[in-house]
Coordinates of C-alpha atoms in Angstrom, one line a residue:
X21 CA 41.8 26.0 62.6
X22 CA 44.4 24.2 60.5
X23 CA 47.3 25.7 58.5
X24 CA 47.0 25.7 54.7
X25 CA 47.6 22.5 52.9
X26 CA 51.2 21.9 51.7
X27 CA 50.4 19.9 48.6
X28 CA 49.7 22.9 46.3
X29 CA 53.1 24.4 47.3
X30 CA 54.7 21.0 46.5
X31 CA 53.4 21.2 43.0
X32 CA 53.8 24.9 42.3
X33 CA 57.2 25.5 43.9
X34 CA 59.0 22.5 45.3
X35 CA 58.6 20.3 42.2
X36 CA 60.1 23.0 40.0
X37 CA 62.7 24.8 42.1
X38 CA 63.7 22.1 44.6
X39 CA 63.4 18.7 43.0
X40 CA 65.6 17.1 45.8
X41 CA 63.0 18.3 48.4
X42 CA 60.2 17.0 46.1
X43 CA 61.9 13.6 46.2
X44 CA 62.2 13.7 50.0
X45 CA 58.5 14.4 50.3
X46 CA 57.1 11.9 47.7
X47 CA 60.0 9.5 47.5
X48 CA 60.2 9.8 43.7
X49 CA 61.8 12.4 41.4
X50 CA 59.6 14.9 39.6
X51 CA 60.4 13.1 36.3
X52 CA 59.3 9.7 37.7
X53 CA 56.2 11.3 39.2
X54 CA 55.2 12.8 35.8
X55 CA 55.9 9.4 34.1
X56 CA 53.7 7.5 36.6
X57 CA 51.0 10.1 36.3
X58 CA 51.1 9.9 32.5
X59 CA 50.8 6.1 32.6
X60 CA 47.9 5.8 35.0
X61 CA 45.9 8.9 34.0
X62 CA 43.8 7.0 31.4
X63 CA 43.0 4.1 33.8
X64 CA 39.2 3.6 34.1
X65 CA 39.4 3.9 37.9
X66 CA 39.8 7.6 37.4
X67 CA 36.7 8.0 35.3
X68 CA 33.7 9.4 37.2
X69 CA 30.2 9.7 36.0
X70 CA 29.0 11.5 39.1
X71 CA 28.3 15.2 39.6
X72 CA 31.2 15.2 42.1
X73 CA 34.4 15.3 40.2
X74 CA 37.5 13.4 41.4
X75 CA 40.7 15.2 42.2
X76 CA 43.2 15.2 39.3
X77 CA 45.3 12.1 39.0
X78 CA 48.5 13.9 39.9
X79 CA 46.9 14.9 43.2
X80 CA 45.7 11.4 43.9
X81 CA 49.2 10.0 43.2
X82 CA 50.9 12.6 45.4
X83 CA 48.6 11.8 48.3
X84 CA 49.3 8.0 47.9
X85 CA 53.1 8.5 47.6
X86 CA 53.1 10.8 50.6
X87 CA 51.1 8.3 52.6
X88 CA 53.4 5.4 51.6
X89 CA 56.6 7.4 52.1
X90 CA 55.9 8.2 55.7
X91 CA 55.5 6.2 58.9
X92 CA 54.1 6.6 62.3
X93 CA 52.0 9.7 63.0
X94 CA 53.0 11.4 59.7
X95 CA 51.3 8.6 57.7
X96 CA 48.0 8.8 59.7
X97 CA 44.8 9.8 58.1
X98 CA 44.7 13.1 59.9
X99 CA 48.3 14.1 59.0
X100 CA 47.8 13.2 55.4
X101 CA 44.5 15.1 55.1
X102 CA 46.0 18.2 56.6
X103 CA 49.1 18.0 54.3
X104 CA 46.9 17.5 51.2
X105 CA 43.9 19.6 52.2
X106 CA 41.4 16.8 51.5
X107 CA 38.9 14.9 53.6
X108 CA 39.6 11.8 55.6
X109 CA 37.6 9.4 53.4
X110 CA 39.2 11.0 50.3
X111 CA 42.7 9.9 51.3
X112 CA 41.5 6.2 51.4
X113 CA 39.7 6.6 48.1
X114 CA 42.7 8.1 46.4
X115 CA 45.0 5.5 47.7
X116 CA 42.6 2.7 46.5
X117 CA 42.3 4.2 43.1
X118 CA 46.0 4.7 42.6
X119 CA 46.8 1.2 43.7
X120 CA 44.1 -0.2 41.5
X121 CA 45.7 1.5 38.5
X122 CA 49.2 0.5 39.4
X123 CA 48.4 -3.1 40.1
X124 CA 46.7 -3.6 36.7
X125 CA 48.6 -6.3 34.7
X126 CA 49.4 -4.0 31.8
X127 CA 51.0 -1.4 34.1
X128 CA 52.9 -4.0 36.1
X129 CA 54.2 -5.7 32.9
X130 CA 55.6 -2.4 31.8
X131 CA 56.9 -1.1 35.1
X132 CA 58.2 -4.2 36.9
X133 CA 60.8 -6.4 35.3
X134 CA 62.3 -9.5 36.8
X135 CA 66.0 -10.2 36.2
X136 CA 67.1 -12.3 33.3
X137 CA 68.9 -15.6 34.0
X138 CA 72.2 -13.9 33.4
X139 CA 71.4 -11.0 35.8
X140 CA 70.2 -13.5 38.4
X141 CA 73.4 -15.6 38.1
X142 CA 75.5 -12.4 38.5
X143 CA 73.6 -11.5 41.6
X144 CA 74.0 -15.0 43.1
X145 CA 77.8 -14.8 42.4
X146 CA 78.0 -11.5 44.1
X147 CA 76.2 -12.8 47.2
X148 CA 78.5 -15.8 47.3
X149 CA 81.6 -13.7 46.9
X150 CA 80.6 -11.0 49.4
X151 CA 78.9 -13.0 52.1
X152 CA 78.3 -16.5 53.3
X153 CA 78.5 -19.1 50.5
X154 CA 75.3 -20.8 51.8
X155 CA 73.4 -17.6 51.1
X156 CA 74.0 -17.9 47.3
X157 CA 70.3 -18.6 46.7
X158 CA 69.4 -15.3 48.4
X159 CA 69.8 -13.1 45.3
X160 CA 66.7 -10.9 45.9
X161 CA 67.8 -9.2 49.1
X162 CA 71.2 -7.7 49.9
X163 CA 72.3 -7.3 53.5
X164 CA 71.2 -4.0 54.9
X165 CA 67.5 -3.8 53.8
X166 CA 65.7 -1.8 56.5
X167 CA 62.1 -2.4 57.5
X168 CA 60.9 0.7 59.5
X169 CA 59.1 0.1 62.8
X170 CA 56.3 2.4 64.0
X171 CA 57.7 2.7 67.5
X172 CA 60.6 1.7 69.6
X173 CA 60.3 -2.0 70.7
X174 CA 59.7 -2.4 74.4
X175 CA 62.4 -5.1 74.8
X176 CA 66.0 -4.1 73.8
X177 CA 64.6 -1.1 71.9
X178 CA 68.1 0.5 71.5
X179 CA 69.1 -2.5 69.5
X180 CA 66.6 -1.5 66.8
X181 CA 67.9 2.1 66.4
X182 CA 69.5 2.3 63.0
X183 CA 72.0 4.7 61.3
X184 CA 69.1 6.8 59.9
X185 CA 67.9 7.5 63.4
X186 CA 64.8 5.3 63.1
X187 CA 63.8 2.1 64.7
X188 CA 63.9 -0.7 62.1
X189 CA 64.5 -4.4 61.4
X190 CA 67.6 -5.2 59.4
X191 CA 66.9 -8.0 56.9
X192 CA 70.0 -10.1 56.5

């Protein structure tokens, strides 16, 4: 016997009364969540001509964001299915549909913008002024980017423990 799914509570209470908690759970603000939902809801991947209806687009997006925003056991199929109250296969289908919609060229053209030549030059100047001059060309990453690890590395594991109490690699 499993406890009730948490996703309905996230939509009915957390999103409205506790937006900061909503952001912790799904890694986006309620406003951003609603904007993404509005942009992808008309994508053909969410159209179904079967007698079995798909879950609403906002549910599919929430499941995908929850899955991507967690690591280790919390991101596993079983944990996500219990959190959302859906089946194992449904989590994978939802994730595939959302990513198909997000990776479409029209969505990417609107949502992702590369820096202008001026912005790129400003970033390069900042890197040169605040770090090693030889790193001037490294304008895309700034010292301190953390890549989370699933588990503590066997060799020198304590070296990978970061300020957020996780094990991670620090991109420099």
